């Protein structure tokens, strides 16, 4: 049980520590503060996993479900950081928004389980793709070095180290099997760090300064602050997270031969949202299901929820050991960048896989995906596109995930739920006329 639980931790570890690294770096945290934030996210991921696997009352799907910090919130959180005048207030504003989004999500869970039909694969696939695409620039920035103002930023040394890490991860994924293959990203981070030591890039100061035992003191970064724009942005993320968790519960239910019904989905969503609402108390972020661990359950055929709960226990212990959490702070940014290409690119690829099941042979769905992706990519390709709007509005608008999600949901309602539907004919081009237009006689 311990070995299988550790395997689940290894499969999701890189995914848990990446969000606090991105947001913490954006907020300008020091090495010790970054270690604290990472440990807090590990600790809250373990608590959220307990809620999901063991559960109580009507909370928890009681399936072998691993919970951790969701990638969906990274881009909106960095947008909140960028729009906050005093960076020391950025994390409290994020925590306040997550608390409100979690509470609202908890109340809405039973209703959301009934409304999931409004979030078909064409919507969820578009959003998941945008999550991966939005995060890739972060990996590219990491690959260039730790300090954009430094003279060696983007040097061949840094880019070469990132490329070497990427190659190592790819080779491990190609030529290994089983457990080693599952933790290829983690092994790539270790190997890349070892390569960086003789180059003088690795800094072990965070480990030397970290305590062996510690506790994520509540509200370490300040009491939560509540700003409307930040709350709206995180509420959109909560909808995305709940949609993704619902899909994961349905998939996992089939794997463990216990189909997830409406009651199970509602209980699972309550666990997700309650875990998210409680997470900021211990300085953590919004929590959601980790899809990669579902693949691990399918591969190993170990379906016991108690095994995954054991993994949650290891996450809690790691969160209570700052020295263990500080190890990720030792990894040079270029190494993180090389691994991030695979990690974030895999998220985008997962979205594309979902879109494949969405029925893109229908002109309605093609238009939904085309416009949603275009709107969502605006903040990436044209960062100053919304420069004329207020700072409050830009918290939402500068998050491609938020705007893309809202666009996809609205377009899906218009094209696939409102009035007469035009989805019978196959098209070869997004702008090809549907049957309704072809039937209009020429004058």
mmCIF file of C-alpha atoms in Angstrom, residues 227-388:
data_model
loop_
_atom_site.group_PDB
_atom_site.id
_atom_site.type_symbol
_atom_site.label_atom_id
_atom_site.label_comp_id
_atom_site.label_asym_id
_atom_site.label_seq_id
_atom_site.Cartn_x
_atom_site.Cartn_y
_atom_site.Cartn_z
ATOM 1 C CA UNK A 227 -12.007 41.960 -4.686
ATOM 2 C CA UNK A 228 -14.928 41.506 -7.068
ATOM 3 C CA UNK A 229 -12.933 41.116 -10.294
ATOM 4 C CA UNK A 230 -10.618 38.526 -8.731
ATOM 5 C CA UNK A 231 -13.606 36.650 -7.319
ATOM 6 C CA UNK A 232 -15.346 36.582 -10.722
ATOM 7 C CA UNK A 233 -12.169 35.296 -12.358
ATOM 8 C CA UNK A 234 -11.747 32.482 -9.836
ATOM 9 C CA UNK A 235 -15.458 31.593 -10.060
ATOM 10 C CA UNK A 236 -14.946 30.968 -13.771
ATOM 11 C CA UNK A 237 -11.969 28.783 -12.885
ATOM 12 C CA UNK A 238 -14.161 26.919 -10.383
ATOM 13 C CA UNK A 239 -16.692 26.157 -13.131
ATOM 14 C CA UNK A 240 -13.877 24.848 -15.340
ATOM 15 C CA UNK A 241 -12.475 22.793 -12.461
ATOM 16 C CA UNK A 242 -15.879 21.295 -11.600
ATOM 17 C CA UNK A 243 -16.468 20.402 -15.242
ATOM 18 C CA UNK A 244 -13.094 18.674 -15.511
ATOM 19 C CA UNK A 245 -13.625 16.832 -12.210
ATOM 20 C CA UNK A 246 -17.025 15.601 -13.397
ATOM 21 C CA UNK A 247 -15.468 14.175 -16.551
ATOM 22 C CA UNK A 248 -12.700 12.562 -14.487
ATOM 23 C CA UNK A 249 -15.214 10.981 -12.096
ATOM 24 C CA UNK A 250 -17.165 9.513 -15.001
ATOM 25 C CA UNK A 251 -13.959 8.085 -16.494
ATOM 26 C CA UNK A 252 -12.673 6.727 -13.179
ATOM 27 C CA UNK A 253 -16.054 5.187 -12.375
ATOM 28 C CA UNK A 254 -15.851 3.141 -15.567
ATOM 29 C CA UNK A 255 -12.280 2.040 -14.805
ATOM 30 C CA UNK A 256 -13.079 0.789 -11.292
ATOM 31 C CA UNK A 257 -16.392 -0.691 -12.491
ATOM 32 C CA UNK A 258 -18.434 1.569 -10.261
ATOM 33 C CA UNK A 259 -20.191 4.027 -12.626
ATOM 34 C CA UNK A 260 -20.450 7.510 -11.151
ATOM 35 C CA UNK A 261 -24.095 8.482 -10.819
ATOM 36 C CA UNK A 262 -25.495 11.944 -10.102
ATOM 37 C CA UNK A 263 -25.191 11.419 -6.330
ATOM 38 C CA UNK A 264 -21.532 10.381 -6.589
ATOM 39 C CA UNK A 265 -20.696 13.341 -8.821
ATOM 40 C CA UNK A 266 -22.387 15.783 -6.420
ATOM 41 C CA UNK A 267 -20.466 14.297 -3.463
ATOM 42 C CA UNK A 268 -17.200 14.464 -5.396
ATOM 43 C CA UNK A 269 -17.775 18.086 -6.362
ATOM 44 C CA UNK A 270 -18.515 18.938 -2.732
ATOM 45 C CA UNK A 271 -15.126 17.474 -1.785
ATOM 46 C CA UNK A 272 -13.377 19.478 -4.529
ATOM 47 C CA UNK A 273 -15.040 22.744 -3.568
ATOM 48 C CA UNK A 274 -14.727 22.265 0.198
ATOM 49 C CA UNK A 275 -11.046 21.429 -0.232
ATOM 50 C CA UNK A 276 -10.639 24.601 -2.301
ATOM 51 C CA UNK A 277 -12.474 26.749 0.254
ATOM 52 C CA UNK A 278 -10.324 25.435 3.124
ATOM 53 C CA UNK A 279 -7.038 25.484 1.204
ATOM 54 C CA UNK A 280 -6.355 29.254 1.549
ATOM 55 C CA UNK A 281 -6.606 28.876 5.327
ATOM 56 C CA UNK A 282 -3.282 26.995 5.089
ATOM 57 C CA UNK A 283 -1.940 29.189 2.232
ATOM 58 C CA UNK A 284 -2.909 26.811 -0.586
ATOM 59 C CA UNK A 285 -4.720 27.295 -3.888
ATOM 60 C CA UNK A 286 -7.805 25.856 -5.570
ATOM 61 C CA UNK A 287 -7.869 22.036 -5.683
ATOM 62 C CA UNK A 288 -9.156 19.674 -8.355
ATOM 63 C CA UNK A 289 -8.794 16.098 -9.592
ATOM 64 C CA UNK A 290 -5.535 14.975 -11.217
ATOM 65 C CA UNK A 291 -6.275 13.168 -14.465
ATOM 66 C CA UNK A 292 -2.803 11.576 -14.723
ATOM 67 C CA UNK A 293 -3.534 9.500 -11.638
ATOM 68 C CA UNK A 294 -6.638 8.073 -13.313
ATOM 69 C CA UNK A 295 -4.341 6.688 -15.996
ATOM 70 C CA UNK A 296 -2.166 5.230 -13.238
ATOM 71 C CA UNK A 297 -5.185 3.414 -11.745
ATOM 72 C CA UNK A 298 -6.029 2.004 -15.169
ATOM 73 C CA UNK A 299 -2.439 0.875 -15.777
ATOM 74 C CA UNK A 300 -1.737 -0.727 -12.395
ATOM 75 C CA UNK A 301 -5.284 -2.066 -11.832
ATOM 76 C CA UNK A 302 -4.915 -1.104 -8.171
ATOM 77 C CA UNK A 303 -8.384 0.313 -7.559
ATOM 78 C CA UNK A 304 -8.442 0.718 -3.792
ATOM 79 C CA UNK A 305 -9.327 4.223 -2.596
ATOM 80 C CA UNK A 306 -7.308 3.507 0.558
ATOM 81 C CA UNK A 307 -4.138 3.284 -1.533
ATOM 82 C CA UNK A 308 -4.792 6.775 -2.874
ATOM 83 C CA UNK A 309 -5.626 7.961 0.659
ATOM 84 C CA UNK A 310 -2.191 6.649 1.679
ATOM 85 C CA UNK A 311 -0.725 8.836 -1.072
ATOM 86 C CA UNK A 312 -2.628 11.752 0.455
ATOM 87 C CA UNK A 313 -0.965 10.951 3.763
ATOM 88 C CA UNK A 314 2.471 11.201 2.142
ATOM 89 C CA UNK A 315 1.488 14.582 0.671
ATOM 90 C CA UNK A 316 0.536 15.841 4.142
ATOM 91 C CA UNK A 317 3.851 14.601 5.594
ATOM 92 C CA UNK A 318 5.787 16.302 2.783
ATOM 93 C CA UNK A 319 3.880 19.507 3.478
ATOM 94 C CA UNK A 320 4.935 19.277 7.133
ATOM 95 C CA UNK A 321 8.597 18.900 6.102
ATOM 96 C CA UNK A 322 9.786 22.178 4.550
ATOM 97 C CA UNK A 323 13.139 20.603 3.726
ATOM 98 C CA UNK A 324 11.396 18.094 1.426
ATOM 99 C CA UNK A 325 9.375 20.878 -0.198
ATOM 100 C CA UNK A 326 12.527 22.995 -0.639
ATOM 101 C CA UNK A 327 14.063 20.399 -2.953
ATOM 102 C CA UNK A 328 11.954 21.695 -5.840
ATOM 103 C CA UNK A 329 13.331 25.202 -5.182
ATOM 104 C CA UNK A 330 16.808 23.824 -5.871
ATOM 105 C CA UNK A 331 15.876 22.888 -9.429
ATOM 106 C CA UNK A 332 17.220 25.590 -11.793
ATOM 107 C CA UNK A 333 14.632 27.515 -13.793
ATOM 108 C CA UNK A 334 15.954 26.262 -17.183
ATOM 109 C CA UNK A 335 15.501 22.670 -15.979
ATOM 110 C CA UNK A 336 11.943 23.505 -14.932
ATOM 111 C CA UNK A 337 11.435 25.082 -18.341
ATOM 112 C CA UNK A 338 12.510 21.965 -20.207
ATOM 113 C CA UNK A 339 10.238 19.749 -18.136
ATOM 114 C CA UNK A 340 7.468 22.355 -18.324
ATOM 115 C CA UNK A 341 7.306 22.015 -22.099
ATOM 116 C CA UNK A 342 6.234 18.397 -21.633
ATOM 117 C CA UNK A 343 4.080 19.080 -18.577
ATOM 118 C CA UNK A 344 2.128 22.036 -19.968
ATOM 119 C CA UNK A 345 2.117 20.692 -23.507
ATOM 120 C CA UNK A 346 0.521 17.508 -22.188
ATOM 121 C CA UNK A 347 -2.312 19.583 -20.743
ATOM 122 C CA UNK A 348 -2.946 21.139 -24.165
ATOM 123 C CA UNK A 349 -2.747 17.704 -25.795
ATOM 124 C CA UNK A 350 -5.306 16.414 -23.300
ATOM 125 C CA UNK A 351 -7.643 19.175 -24.410
ATOM 126 C CA UNK A 352 -7.122 18.255 -28.044
ATOM 127 C CA UNK A 353 -7.944 14.629 -27.223
ATOM 128 C CA UNK A 354 -11.195 15.845 -25.670
ATOM 129 C CA UNK A 355 -11.958 17.923 -28.770
ATOM 130 C CA UNK A 356 -11.503 14.856 -30.950
ATOM 131 C CA UNK A 357 -14.504 13.357 -29.141
ATOM 132 C CA UNK A 358 -16.491 16.569 -29.539
ATOM 133 C CA UNK A 359 -17.694 15.913 -33.081
ATOM 134 C CA UNK A 360 -15.716 18.463 -35.083
ATOM 135 C CA UNK A 361 -17.343 17.225 -38.275
ATOM 136 C CA UNK A 362 -20.268 19.491 -37.327
ATOM 137 C CA UNK A 363 -20.041 23.142 -38.396
ATOM 138 C CA UNK A 364 -21.510 24.367 -35.092
ATOM 139 C CA UNK A 365 -18.761 22.730 -33.036
ATOM 140 C CA UNK A 366 -16.012 23.916 -35.379
ATOM 141 C CA UNK A 367 -17.156 27.514 -34.960
ATOM 142 C CA UNK A 368 -17.409 27.159 -31.176
ATOM 143 C CA UNK A 369 -13.838 25.846 -30.946
ATOM 144 C CA UNK A 370 -12.465 28.357 -33.477
ATOM 145 C CA UNK A 371 -13.889 31.447 -31.775
ATOM 146 C CA UNK A 372 -13.259 30.219 -28.201
ATOM 147 C CA UNK A 373 -9.601 29.468 -28.897
ATOM 148 C CA UNK A 374 -9.157 32.770 -30.734
ATOM 149 C CA UNK A 375 -10.634 34.775 -27.855
ATOM 150 C CA UNK A 376 -8.671 32.783 -25.279
ATOM 151 C CA UNK A 377 -5.342 33.253 -27.060
ATOM 152 C CA UNK A 378 -5.684 37.059 -27.250
ATOM 153 C CA UNK A 379 -3.898 37.718 -23.907
ATOM 154 C CA UNK A 380 -1.016 35.488 -25.028
ATOM 155 C CA UNK A 381 -0.451 36.865 -28.533
ATOM 156 C CA UNK A 382 -1.484 40.477 -27.811
ATOM 157 C CA UNK A 383 -0.848 41.182 -24.105
ATOM 158 C CA UNK A 384 -1.855 44.860 -24.453
ATOM 159 C CA UNK A 385 -5.093 44.151 -26.339
ATOM 160 C CA UNK A 386 -7.238 45.271 -23.373
ATOM 161 C CA UNK A 387 -4.993 48.172 -22.330
ATOM 162 C CA UNK A 388 -7.858 50.689 -22.525
#
